Short mmCIF file of C-alpha atoms in Angstrom, two decimals:
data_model
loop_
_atom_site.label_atom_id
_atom_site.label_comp_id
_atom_site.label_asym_id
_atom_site.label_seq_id
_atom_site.Cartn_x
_atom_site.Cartn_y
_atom_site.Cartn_z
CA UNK P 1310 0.00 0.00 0.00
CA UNK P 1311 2.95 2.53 0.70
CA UNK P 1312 4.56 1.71 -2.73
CA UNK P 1313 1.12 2.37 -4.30
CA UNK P 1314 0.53 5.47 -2.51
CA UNK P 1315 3.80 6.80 -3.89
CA UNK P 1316 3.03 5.85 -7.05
CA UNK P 1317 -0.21 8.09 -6.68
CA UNK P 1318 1.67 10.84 -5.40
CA UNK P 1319 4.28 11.04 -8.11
CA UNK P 1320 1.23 10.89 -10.44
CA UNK P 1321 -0.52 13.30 -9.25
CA UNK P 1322 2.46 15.54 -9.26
CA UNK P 1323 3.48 14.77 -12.54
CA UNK P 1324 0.07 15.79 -13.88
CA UNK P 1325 -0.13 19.04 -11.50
CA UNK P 1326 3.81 20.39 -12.85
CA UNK P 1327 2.65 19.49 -16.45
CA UNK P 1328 -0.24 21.56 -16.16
CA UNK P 1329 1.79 24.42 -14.57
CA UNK P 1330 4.73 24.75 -16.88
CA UNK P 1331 2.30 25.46 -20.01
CA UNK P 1332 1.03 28.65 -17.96
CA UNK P 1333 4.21 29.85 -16.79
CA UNK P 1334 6.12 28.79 -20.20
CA UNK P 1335 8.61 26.77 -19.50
CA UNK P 1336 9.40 23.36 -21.35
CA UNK P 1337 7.40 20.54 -18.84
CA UNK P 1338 10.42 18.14 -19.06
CA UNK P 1339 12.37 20.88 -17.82
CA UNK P 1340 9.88 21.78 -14.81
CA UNK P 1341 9.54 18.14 -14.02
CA UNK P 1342 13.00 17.71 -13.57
CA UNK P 1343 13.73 20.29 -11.67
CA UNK P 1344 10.64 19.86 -9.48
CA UNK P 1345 12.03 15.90 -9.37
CA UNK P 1346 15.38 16.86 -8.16
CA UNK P 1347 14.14 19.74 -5.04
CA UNK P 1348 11.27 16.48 -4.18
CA UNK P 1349 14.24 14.23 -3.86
CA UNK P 1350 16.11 15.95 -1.09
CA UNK P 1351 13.14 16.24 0.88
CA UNK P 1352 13.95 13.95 4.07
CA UNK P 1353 10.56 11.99 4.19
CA UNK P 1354 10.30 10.90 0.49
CA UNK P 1355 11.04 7.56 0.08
CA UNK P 1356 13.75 6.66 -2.35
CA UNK P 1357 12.37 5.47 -5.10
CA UNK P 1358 15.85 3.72 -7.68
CA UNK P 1359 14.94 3.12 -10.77
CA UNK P 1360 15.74 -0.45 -12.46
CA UNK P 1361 16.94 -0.30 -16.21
CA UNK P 1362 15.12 -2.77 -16.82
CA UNK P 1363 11.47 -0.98 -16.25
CA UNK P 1364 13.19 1.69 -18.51
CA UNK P 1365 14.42 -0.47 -21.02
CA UNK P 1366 10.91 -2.32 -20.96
CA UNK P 1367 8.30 -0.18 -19.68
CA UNK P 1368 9.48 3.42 -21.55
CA UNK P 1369 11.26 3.05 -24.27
CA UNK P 1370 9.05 0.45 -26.69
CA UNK P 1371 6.37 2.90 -26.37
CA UNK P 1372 7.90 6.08 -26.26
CA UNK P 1373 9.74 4.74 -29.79
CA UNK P 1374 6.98 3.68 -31.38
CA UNK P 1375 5.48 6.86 -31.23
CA UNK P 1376 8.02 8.93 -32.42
CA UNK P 1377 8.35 6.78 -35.48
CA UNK P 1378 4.31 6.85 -36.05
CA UNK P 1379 4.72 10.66 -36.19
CA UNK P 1380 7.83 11.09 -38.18
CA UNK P 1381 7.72 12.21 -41.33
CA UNK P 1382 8.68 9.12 -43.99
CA UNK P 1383 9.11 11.30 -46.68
CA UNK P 1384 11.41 14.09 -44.56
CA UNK P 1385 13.15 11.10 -43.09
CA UNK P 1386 13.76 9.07 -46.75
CA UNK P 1387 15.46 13.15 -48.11
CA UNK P 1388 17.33 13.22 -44.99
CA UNK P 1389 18.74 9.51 -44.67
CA UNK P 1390 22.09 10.68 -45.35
CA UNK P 1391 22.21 12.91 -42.59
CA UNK P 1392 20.42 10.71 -40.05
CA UNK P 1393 22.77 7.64 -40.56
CA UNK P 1394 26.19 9.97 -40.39
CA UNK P 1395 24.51 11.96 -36.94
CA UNK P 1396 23.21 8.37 -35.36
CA UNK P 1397 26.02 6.01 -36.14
CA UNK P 1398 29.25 8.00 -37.13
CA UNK P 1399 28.83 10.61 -34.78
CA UNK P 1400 28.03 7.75 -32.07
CA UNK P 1401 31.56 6.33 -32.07
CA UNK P 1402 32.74 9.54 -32.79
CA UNK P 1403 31.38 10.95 -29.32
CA UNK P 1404 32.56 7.17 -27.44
CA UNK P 1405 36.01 7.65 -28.70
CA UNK P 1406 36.21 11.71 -27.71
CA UNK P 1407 34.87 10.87 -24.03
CA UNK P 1408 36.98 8.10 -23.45
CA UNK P 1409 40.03 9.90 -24.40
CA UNK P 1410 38.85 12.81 -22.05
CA UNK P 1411 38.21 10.70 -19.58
CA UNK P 1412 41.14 8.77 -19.20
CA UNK P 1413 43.60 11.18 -19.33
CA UNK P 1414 41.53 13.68 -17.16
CA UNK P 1415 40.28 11.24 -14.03
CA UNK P 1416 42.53 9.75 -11.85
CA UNK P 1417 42.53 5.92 -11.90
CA UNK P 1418 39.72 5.70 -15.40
CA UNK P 1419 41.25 3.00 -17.47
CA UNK P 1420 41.12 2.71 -21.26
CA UNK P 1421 38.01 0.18 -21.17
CA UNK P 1422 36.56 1.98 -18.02
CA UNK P 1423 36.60 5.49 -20.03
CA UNK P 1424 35.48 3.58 -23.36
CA UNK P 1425 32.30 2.42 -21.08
CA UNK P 1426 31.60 6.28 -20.24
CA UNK P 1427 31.96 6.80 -23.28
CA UNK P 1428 29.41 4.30 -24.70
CA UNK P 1429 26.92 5.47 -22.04
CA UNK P 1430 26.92 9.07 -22.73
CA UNK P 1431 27.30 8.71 -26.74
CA UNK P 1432 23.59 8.75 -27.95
CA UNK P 1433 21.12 11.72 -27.82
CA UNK P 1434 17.60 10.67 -26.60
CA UNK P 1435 14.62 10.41 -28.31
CA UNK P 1436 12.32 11.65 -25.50
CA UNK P 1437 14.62 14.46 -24.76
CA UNK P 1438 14.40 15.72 -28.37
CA UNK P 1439 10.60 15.50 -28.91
CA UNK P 1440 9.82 16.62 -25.38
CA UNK P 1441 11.89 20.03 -25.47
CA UNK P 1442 11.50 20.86 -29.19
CA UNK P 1443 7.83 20.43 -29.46
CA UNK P 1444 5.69 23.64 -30.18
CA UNK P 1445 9.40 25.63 -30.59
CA UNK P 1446 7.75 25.61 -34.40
CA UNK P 1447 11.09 24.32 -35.76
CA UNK P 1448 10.55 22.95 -39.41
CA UNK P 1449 9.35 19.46 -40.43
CA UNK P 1450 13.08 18.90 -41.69
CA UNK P 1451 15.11 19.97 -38.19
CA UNK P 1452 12.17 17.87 -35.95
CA UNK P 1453 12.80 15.07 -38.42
CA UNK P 1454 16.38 14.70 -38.65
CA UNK P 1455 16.70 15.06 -34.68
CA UNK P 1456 13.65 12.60 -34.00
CA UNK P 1457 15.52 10.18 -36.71
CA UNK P 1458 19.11 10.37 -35.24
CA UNK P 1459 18.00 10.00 -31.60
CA UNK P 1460 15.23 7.10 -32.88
CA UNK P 1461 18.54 5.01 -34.43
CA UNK P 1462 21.73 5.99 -32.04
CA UNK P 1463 20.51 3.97 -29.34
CA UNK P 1464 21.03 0.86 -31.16
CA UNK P 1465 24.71 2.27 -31.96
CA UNK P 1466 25.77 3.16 -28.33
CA UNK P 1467 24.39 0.15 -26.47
CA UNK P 1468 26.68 -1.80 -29.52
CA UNK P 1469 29.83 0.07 -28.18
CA UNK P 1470 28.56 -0.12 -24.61
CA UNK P 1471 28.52 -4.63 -25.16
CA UNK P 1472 32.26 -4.36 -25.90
CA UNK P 1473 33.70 -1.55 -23.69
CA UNK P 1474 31.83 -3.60 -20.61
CA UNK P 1475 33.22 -7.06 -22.49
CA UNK P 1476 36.92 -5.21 -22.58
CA UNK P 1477 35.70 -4.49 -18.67
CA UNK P 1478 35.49 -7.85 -17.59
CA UNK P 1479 38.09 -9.12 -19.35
CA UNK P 1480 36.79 -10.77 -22.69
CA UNK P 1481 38.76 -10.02 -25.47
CA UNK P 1482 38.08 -7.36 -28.50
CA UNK P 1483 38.38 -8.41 -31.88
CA UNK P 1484 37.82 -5.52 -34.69
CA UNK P 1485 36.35 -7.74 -37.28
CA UNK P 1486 33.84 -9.37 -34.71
CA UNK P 1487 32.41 -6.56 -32.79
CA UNK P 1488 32.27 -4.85 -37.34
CA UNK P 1489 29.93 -8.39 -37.65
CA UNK P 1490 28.04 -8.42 -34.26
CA UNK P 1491 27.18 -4.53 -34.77
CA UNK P 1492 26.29 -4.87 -38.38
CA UNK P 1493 24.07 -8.43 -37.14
CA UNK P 1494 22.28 -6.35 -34.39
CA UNK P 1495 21.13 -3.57 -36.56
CA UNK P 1496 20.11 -5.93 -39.47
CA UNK P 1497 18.53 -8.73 -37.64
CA UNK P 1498 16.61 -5.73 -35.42
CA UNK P 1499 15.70 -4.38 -38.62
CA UNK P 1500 14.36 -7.90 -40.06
CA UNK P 1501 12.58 -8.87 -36.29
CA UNK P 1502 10.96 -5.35 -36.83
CA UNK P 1503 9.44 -5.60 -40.62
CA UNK P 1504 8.30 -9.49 -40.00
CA UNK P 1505 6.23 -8.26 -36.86
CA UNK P 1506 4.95 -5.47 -38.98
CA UNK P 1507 3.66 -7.39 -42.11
CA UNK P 1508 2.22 -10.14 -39.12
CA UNK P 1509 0.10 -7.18 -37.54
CA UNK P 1510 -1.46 -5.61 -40.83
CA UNK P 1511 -2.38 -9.18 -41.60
CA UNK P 1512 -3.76 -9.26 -38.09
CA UNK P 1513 -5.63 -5.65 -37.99
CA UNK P 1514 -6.67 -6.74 -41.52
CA UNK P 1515 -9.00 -9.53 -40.04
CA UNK P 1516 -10.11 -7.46 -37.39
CA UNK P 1517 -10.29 -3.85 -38.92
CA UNK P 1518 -14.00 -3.92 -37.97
CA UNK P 1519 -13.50 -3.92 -34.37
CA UNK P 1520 -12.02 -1.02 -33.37
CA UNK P 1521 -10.83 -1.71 -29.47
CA UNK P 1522 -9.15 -5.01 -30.76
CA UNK P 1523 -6.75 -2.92 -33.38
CA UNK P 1524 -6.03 -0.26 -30.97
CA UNK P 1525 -5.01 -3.05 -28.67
CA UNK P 1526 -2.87 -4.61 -30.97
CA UNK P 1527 -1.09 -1.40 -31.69
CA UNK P 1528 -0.71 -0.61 -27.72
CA UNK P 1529 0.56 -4.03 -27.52
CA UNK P 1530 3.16 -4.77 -30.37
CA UNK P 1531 5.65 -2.24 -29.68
CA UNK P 1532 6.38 -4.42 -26.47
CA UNK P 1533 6.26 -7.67 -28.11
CA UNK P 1534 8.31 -6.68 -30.91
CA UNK P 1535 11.19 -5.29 -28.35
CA UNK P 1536 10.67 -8.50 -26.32
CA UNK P 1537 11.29 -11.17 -29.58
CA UNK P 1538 14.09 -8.50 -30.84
CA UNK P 1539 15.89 -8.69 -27.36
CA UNK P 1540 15.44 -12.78 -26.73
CA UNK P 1541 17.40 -13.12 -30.07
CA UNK P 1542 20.04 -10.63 -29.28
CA UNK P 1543 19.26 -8.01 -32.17
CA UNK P 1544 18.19 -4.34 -31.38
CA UNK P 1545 14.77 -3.92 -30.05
CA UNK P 1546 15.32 -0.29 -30.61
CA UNK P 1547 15.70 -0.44 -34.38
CA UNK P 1548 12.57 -3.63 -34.08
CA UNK P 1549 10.39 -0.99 -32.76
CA UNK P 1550 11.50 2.15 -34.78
CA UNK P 1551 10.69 -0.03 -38.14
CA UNK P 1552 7.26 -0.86 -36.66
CA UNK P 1553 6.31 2.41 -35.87
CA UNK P 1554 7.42 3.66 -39.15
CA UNK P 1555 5.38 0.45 -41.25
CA UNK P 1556 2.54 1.04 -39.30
CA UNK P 1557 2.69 5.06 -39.58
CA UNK P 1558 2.74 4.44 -43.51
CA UNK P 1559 -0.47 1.46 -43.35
CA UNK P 1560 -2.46 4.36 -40.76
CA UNK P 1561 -2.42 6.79 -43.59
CA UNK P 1562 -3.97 4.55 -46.19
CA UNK P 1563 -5.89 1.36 -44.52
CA UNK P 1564 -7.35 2.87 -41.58
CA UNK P 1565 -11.06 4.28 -41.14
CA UNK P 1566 -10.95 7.40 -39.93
CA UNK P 1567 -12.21 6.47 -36.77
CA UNK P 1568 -9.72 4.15 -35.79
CA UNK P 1569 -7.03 6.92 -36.14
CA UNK P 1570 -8.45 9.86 -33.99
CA UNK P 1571 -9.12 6.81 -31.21
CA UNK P 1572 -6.12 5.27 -31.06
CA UNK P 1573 -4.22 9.03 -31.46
CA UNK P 1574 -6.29 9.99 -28.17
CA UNK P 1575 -5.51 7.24 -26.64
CA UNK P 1576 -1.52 7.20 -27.67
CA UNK P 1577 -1.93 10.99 -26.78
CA UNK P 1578 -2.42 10.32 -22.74
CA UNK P 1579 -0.10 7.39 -23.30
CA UNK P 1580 3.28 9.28 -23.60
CA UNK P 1581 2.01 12.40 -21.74
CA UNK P 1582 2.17 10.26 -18.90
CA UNK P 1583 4.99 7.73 -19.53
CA UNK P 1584 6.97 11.38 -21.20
CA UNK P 1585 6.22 13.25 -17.80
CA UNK P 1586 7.11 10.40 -15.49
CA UNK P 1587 10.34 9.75 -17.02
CA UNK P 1588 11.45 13.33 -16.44
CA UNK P 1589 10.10 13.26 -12.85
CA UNK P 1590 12.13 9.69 -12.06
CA UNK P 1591 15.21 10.94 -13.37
CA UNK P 1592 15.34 13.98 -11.14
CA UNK P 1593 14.10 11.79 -8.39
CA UNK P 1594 17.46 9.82 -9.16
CA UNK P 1595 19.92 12.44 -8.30
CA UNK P 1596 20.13 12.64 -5.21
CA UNK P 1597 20.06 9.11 -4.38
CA UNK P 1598 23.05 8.79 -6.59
CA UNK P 1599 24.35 11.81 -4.75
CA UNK P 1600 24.40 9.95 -1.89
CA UNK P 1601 26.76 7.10 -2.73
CA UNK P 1602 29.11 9.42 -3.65
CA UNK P 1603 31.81 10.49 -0.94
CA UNK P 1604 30.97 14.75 -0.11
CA UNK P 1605 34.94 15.09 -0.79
CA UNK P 1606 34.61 13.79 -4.73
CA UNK P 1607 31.41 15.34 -5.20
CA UNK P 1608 31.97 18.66 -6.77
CA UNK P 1609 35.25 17.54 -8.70
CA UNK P 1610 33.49 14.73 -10.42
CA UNK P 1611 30.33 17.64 -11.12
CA UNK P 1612 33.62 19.66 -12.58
CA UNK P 1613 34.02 16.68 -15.13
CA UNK P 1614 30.57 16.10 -15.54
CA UNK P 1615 30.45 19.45 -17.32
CA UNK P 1616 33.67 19.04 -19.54
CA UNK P 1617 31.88 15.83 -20.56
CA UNK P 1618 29.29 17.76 -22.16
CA UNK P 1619 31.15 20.82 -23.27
CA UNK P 1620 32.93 18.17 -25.08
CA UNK P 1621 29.95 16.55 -26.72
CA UNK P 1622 28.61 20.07 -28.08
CA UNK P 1623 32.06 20.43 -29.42
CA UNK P 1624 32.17 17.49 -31.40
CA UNK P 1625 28.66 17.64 -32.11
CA UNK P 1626 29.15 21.27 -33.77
CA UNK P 1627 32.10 19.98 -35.84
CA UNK P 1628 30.55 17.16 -36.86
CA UNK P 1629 27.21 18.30 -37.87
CA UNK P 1630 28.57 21.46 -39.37
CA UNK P 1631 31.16 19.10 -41.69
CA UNK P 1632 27.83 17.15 -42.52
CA UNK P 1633 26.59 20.33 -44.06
CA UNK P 1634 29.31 21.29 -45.84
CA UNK P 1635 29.53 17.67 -46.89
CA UNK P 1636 25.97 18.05 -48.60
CA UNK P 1637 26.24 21.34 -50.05
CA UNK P 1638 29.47 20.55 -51.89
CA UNK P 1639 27.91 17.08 -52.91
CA UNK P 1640 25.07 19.20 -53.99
CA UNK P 1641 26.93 21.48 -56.35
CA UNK P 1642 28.70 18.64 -57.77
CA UNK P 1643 25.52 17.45 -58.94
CA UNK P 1644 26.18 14.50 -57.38
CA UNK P 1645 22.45 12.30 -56.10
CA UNK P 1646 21.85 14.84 -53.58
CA UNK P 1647 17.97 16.30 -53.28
CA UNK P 1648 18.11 19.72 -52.56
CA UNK P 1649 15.72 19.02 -49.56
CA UNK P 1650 18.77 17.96 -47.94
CA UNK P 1651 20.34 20.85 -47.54
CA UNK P 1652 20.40 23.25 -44.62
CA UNK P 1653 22.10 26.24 -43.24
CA UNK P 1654 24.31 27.88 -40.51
CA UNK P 1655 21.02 28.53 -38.26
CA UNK P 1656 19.89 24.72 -38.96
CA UNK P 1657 23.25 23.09 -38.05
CA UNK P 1658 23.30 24.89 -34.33
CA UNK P 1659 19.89 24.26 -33.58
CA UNK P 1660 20.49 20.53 -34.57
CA UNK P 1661 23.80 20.63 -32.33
CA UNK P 1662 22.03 22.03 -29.39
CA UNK P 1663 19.12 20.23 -29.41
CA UNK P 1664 21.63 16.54 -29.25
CA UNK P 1665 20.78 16.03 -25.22
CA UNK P 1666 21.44 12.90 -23.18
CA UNK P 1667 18.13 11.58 -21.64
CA UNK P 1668 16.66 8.14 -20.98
CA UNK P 1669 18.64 5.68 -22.57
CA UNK P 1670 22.24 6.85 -20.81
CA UNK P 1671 20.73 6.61 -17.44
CA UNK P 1672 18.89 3.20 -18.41
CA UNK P 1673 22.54 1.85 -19.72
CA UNK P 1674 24.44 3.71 -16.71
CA UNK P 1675 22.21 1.91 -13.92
CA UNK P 1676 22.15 -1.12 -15.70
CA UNK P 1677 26.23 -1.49 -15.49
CA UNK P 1678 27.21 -5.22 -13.70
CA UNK P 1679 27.90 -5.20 -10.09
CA UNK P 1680 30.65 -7.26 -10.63
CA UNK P 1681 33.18 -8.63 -13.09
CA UNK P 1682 33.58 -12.45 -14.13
CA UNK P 1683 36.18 -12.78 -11.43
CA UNK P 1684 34.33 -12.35 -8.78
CA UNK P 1685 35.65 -8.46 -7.74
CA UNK P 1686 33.35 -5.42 -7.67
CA UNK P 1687 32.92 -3.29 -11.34
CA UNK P 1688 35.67 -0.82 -10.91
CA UNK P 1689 34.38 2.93 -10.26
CA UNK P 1690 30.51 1.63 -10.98
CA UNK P 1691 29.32 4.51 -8.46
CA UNK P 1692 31.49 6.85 -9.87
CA UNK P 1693 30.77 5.78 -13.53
CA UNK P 1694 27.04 6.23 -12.82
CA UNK P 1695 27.47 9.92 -10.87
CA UNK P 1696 29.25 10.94 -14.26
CA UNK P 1697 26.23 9.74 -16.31
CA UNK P 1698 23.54 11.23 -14.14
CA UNK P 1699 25.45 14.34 -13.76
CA UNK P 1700 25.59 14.63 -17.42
CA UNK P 1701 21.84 13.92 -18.23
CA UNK P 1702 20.83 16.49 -15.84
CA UNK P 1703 23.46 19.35 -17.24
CA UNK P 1704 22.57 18.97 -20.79
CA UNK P 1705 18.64 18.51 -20.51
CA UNK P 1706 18.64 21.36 -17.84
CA UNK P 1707 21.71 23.66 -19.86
CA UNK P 1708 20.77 22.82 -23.32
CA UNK P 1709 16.71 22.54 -22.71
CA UNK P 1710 16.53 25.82 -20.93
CA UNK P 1711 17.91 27.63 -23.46
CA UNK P 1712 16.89 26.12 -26.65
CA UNK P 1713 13.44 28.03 -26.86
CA UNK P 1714 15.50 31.09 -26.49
CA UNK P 1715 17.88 30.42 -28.80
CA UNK P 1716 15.43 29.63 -31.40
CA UNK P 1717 13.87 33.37 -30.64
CA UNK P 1718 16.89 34.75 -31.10
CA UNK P 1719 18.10 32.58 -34.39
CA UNK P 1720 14.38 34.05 -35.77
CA UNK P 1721 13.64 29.98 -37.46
#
């Protein structure tokens, strides 16, 4: 009964701070995490840890799938090019440039160790970038390339996150093998994904008269399908994203009318809540995490907490500036390059800040073994973990407080 009456009040709150930060104009993942955080340190709240697995299980397949329905196919098809260079490139990219950091700038972070920080922190989140940028009235082509890079990067860093903890625990790294496993991972999630897809428009096709039955099924699937994706040791992420995106393309031309504004009201108060909680749970996290750590390392590991992400902007920027110079020059060379493609100066930095950590990195951070095969604890797991936390809160709170008024400014 206590655990359920928590569960009410976080609720309740959730709804209440929603409500709230559309009259006083501020982004609600931002209120909610703030509001999370100040709740935390109150003495009588119960801590309340979050397992990565209700994250990996309960969150993300739904949270996904929805993106995907919503994205644009067409935006996403022009902008492939993009997408794959921001979500996989720029993925190892971002491992590498942490790890590097972070060996050479904390005392006693090995090469794997830093490579595992690395992995952690190395996607942008899907939630985060859907969440803070909606009703900034960016265009269909920024939303789209940010909701498509964040939808496929997880896949990427939990890849590099396998071997860095493998190199952890002492299994050995071969280049060619983990080039096989990752391309395996991504192709069989892709294959899980589309088989499950052509199964369920079968299904709905036997049952399109009933409209609580397909609704169900839709609810349903995106769980399933990151369930069967998992068991076989392929990306659920990329099982669900193709899902969402083959059903998003039958909606538009097999479904009554009907059957779409019900099951979009009823996805609607789906993700408010499961978007709102999320935010509330990780600021709840803080200072739990903040306890673990000894008072005396506290503010120096905060110190490399925000190097961490002054780093990732930095690559970020580079990168995704290079990507447009990339496409303009391909462009002018007449190479196969639609000018939809393209975009400019005020595009790239908006893109850039909008890449925050969310979800996904805590998920992967709390989810880190205990211990290693011989039997001894996972070297600096609290420590690991502080960094990870520390960074999700700094770059949703740094880079999603500011990102409506940069957009003001930019005039987009």
């Amino acid at each position: 009964m206590e655990n359920y009456t928590v569960i009410l009040i976080i609720m309740a709150l959730m709804i209440g701070v929603s409500g709230l930060a559309g009259r006083i104009k501020i982004p609600a993942p931002m209120l909610l995490l703030i509001v999370g955080i100040l709740i935390g340190f109150v003495p009588a709240m119960p801590e309340i840890e979050i397992n990565h697995e209700i994250i990996m299980l309960l969150f993300l397949p739904p949270l996904l799938y929805d993106a995907a329905f919503n994205i644009s196919f067409p935006q996403f098809k022009t902008n492939i090019n993009t997408i794959g260079t921001l979500a996989i490139g720029l993925v190892f990219l971002t491992t590498a440039g942490i790890a590097v950091l972070a060996h050479y700038l904390i005392p006693g972070m090995s090469w794997p160790l830093a490579f595992v920080l690395g992995a952690i922190l190395s996607a942008t989140d899907a939630v985060a970038a859907v969440g803070i940028t909606k009703g900034l009235g960016l265009s269909h082509k920024t939303i789209t390339i940010l909701e498509g890079e964040s939808l496929i990067n997880d896949a990427s860093a939990l890849v590099a996150y396998r071997f860095a903890v493998a190199a952890v625990t002492g299994v050995a790294f071969v280049t060619w093998k983990a080039s096989l496993e990752f391309v395996c991972v991504l192709g069989g999630g892709f294959l899980i994904g589309w088989i499950i897809f052509k199964l369920l428009s079968l299904v709905i096709g036997l049952f399109r008269t009933n409209n609580m039955v397909v609704i169900s099924l839709i609810l349903l699937m995106p769980f399933v399908t990151y369930l069967i994706a998992e068991h076989f040791k392929v990306s659920g992420v990329i099982a669900v994203v193709v899902l969402g995106l083959g059903m998003s393309k039958l909606s538009r031309s097999k479904f009554p009318d009907k059957v779409k504004e019900q099951s979009r009201n009823f996805w609607d108060v789906i993700i408010f809540l499961l978007n709102g909680l999320i935010f509330l749970l990780i600021g709840l996290e803080f200072p739990i995490i903040l306890k673990k750590m000894p008072d005396t390392q506290v503010w120096t590991y905060a110190g490399y907490a925000a190097i961490i992400v002054l780093l990732t902007l930095l690559i970020r920027l580079a990168r995704v500036y290079l990507q447009q110079f990339n496409l303009q020059k391909a462009f002018q060379g007449r190479r196969r390059i639609s000018e939809e493609a393209l975009f400019d100066s005020k595009t790239s930095f908006i893109i850039t800040w909008s890449g925050m950590r969310g979800i996904v990195s805590l998920a992967i951070a709390l989810g880190l073994p205990t211990m290693i095969n011989n039997g001894e604890p996972f070297p600096m797991r609290n420590e690991i973990i502080f960094l990870s936390i520390a960074v999700v809160l700094l770059s949703l709170l740094g880079q999603g407080l500011t990102l409506p008024w940069i957009v003001k400014k930019l005039k987009l």
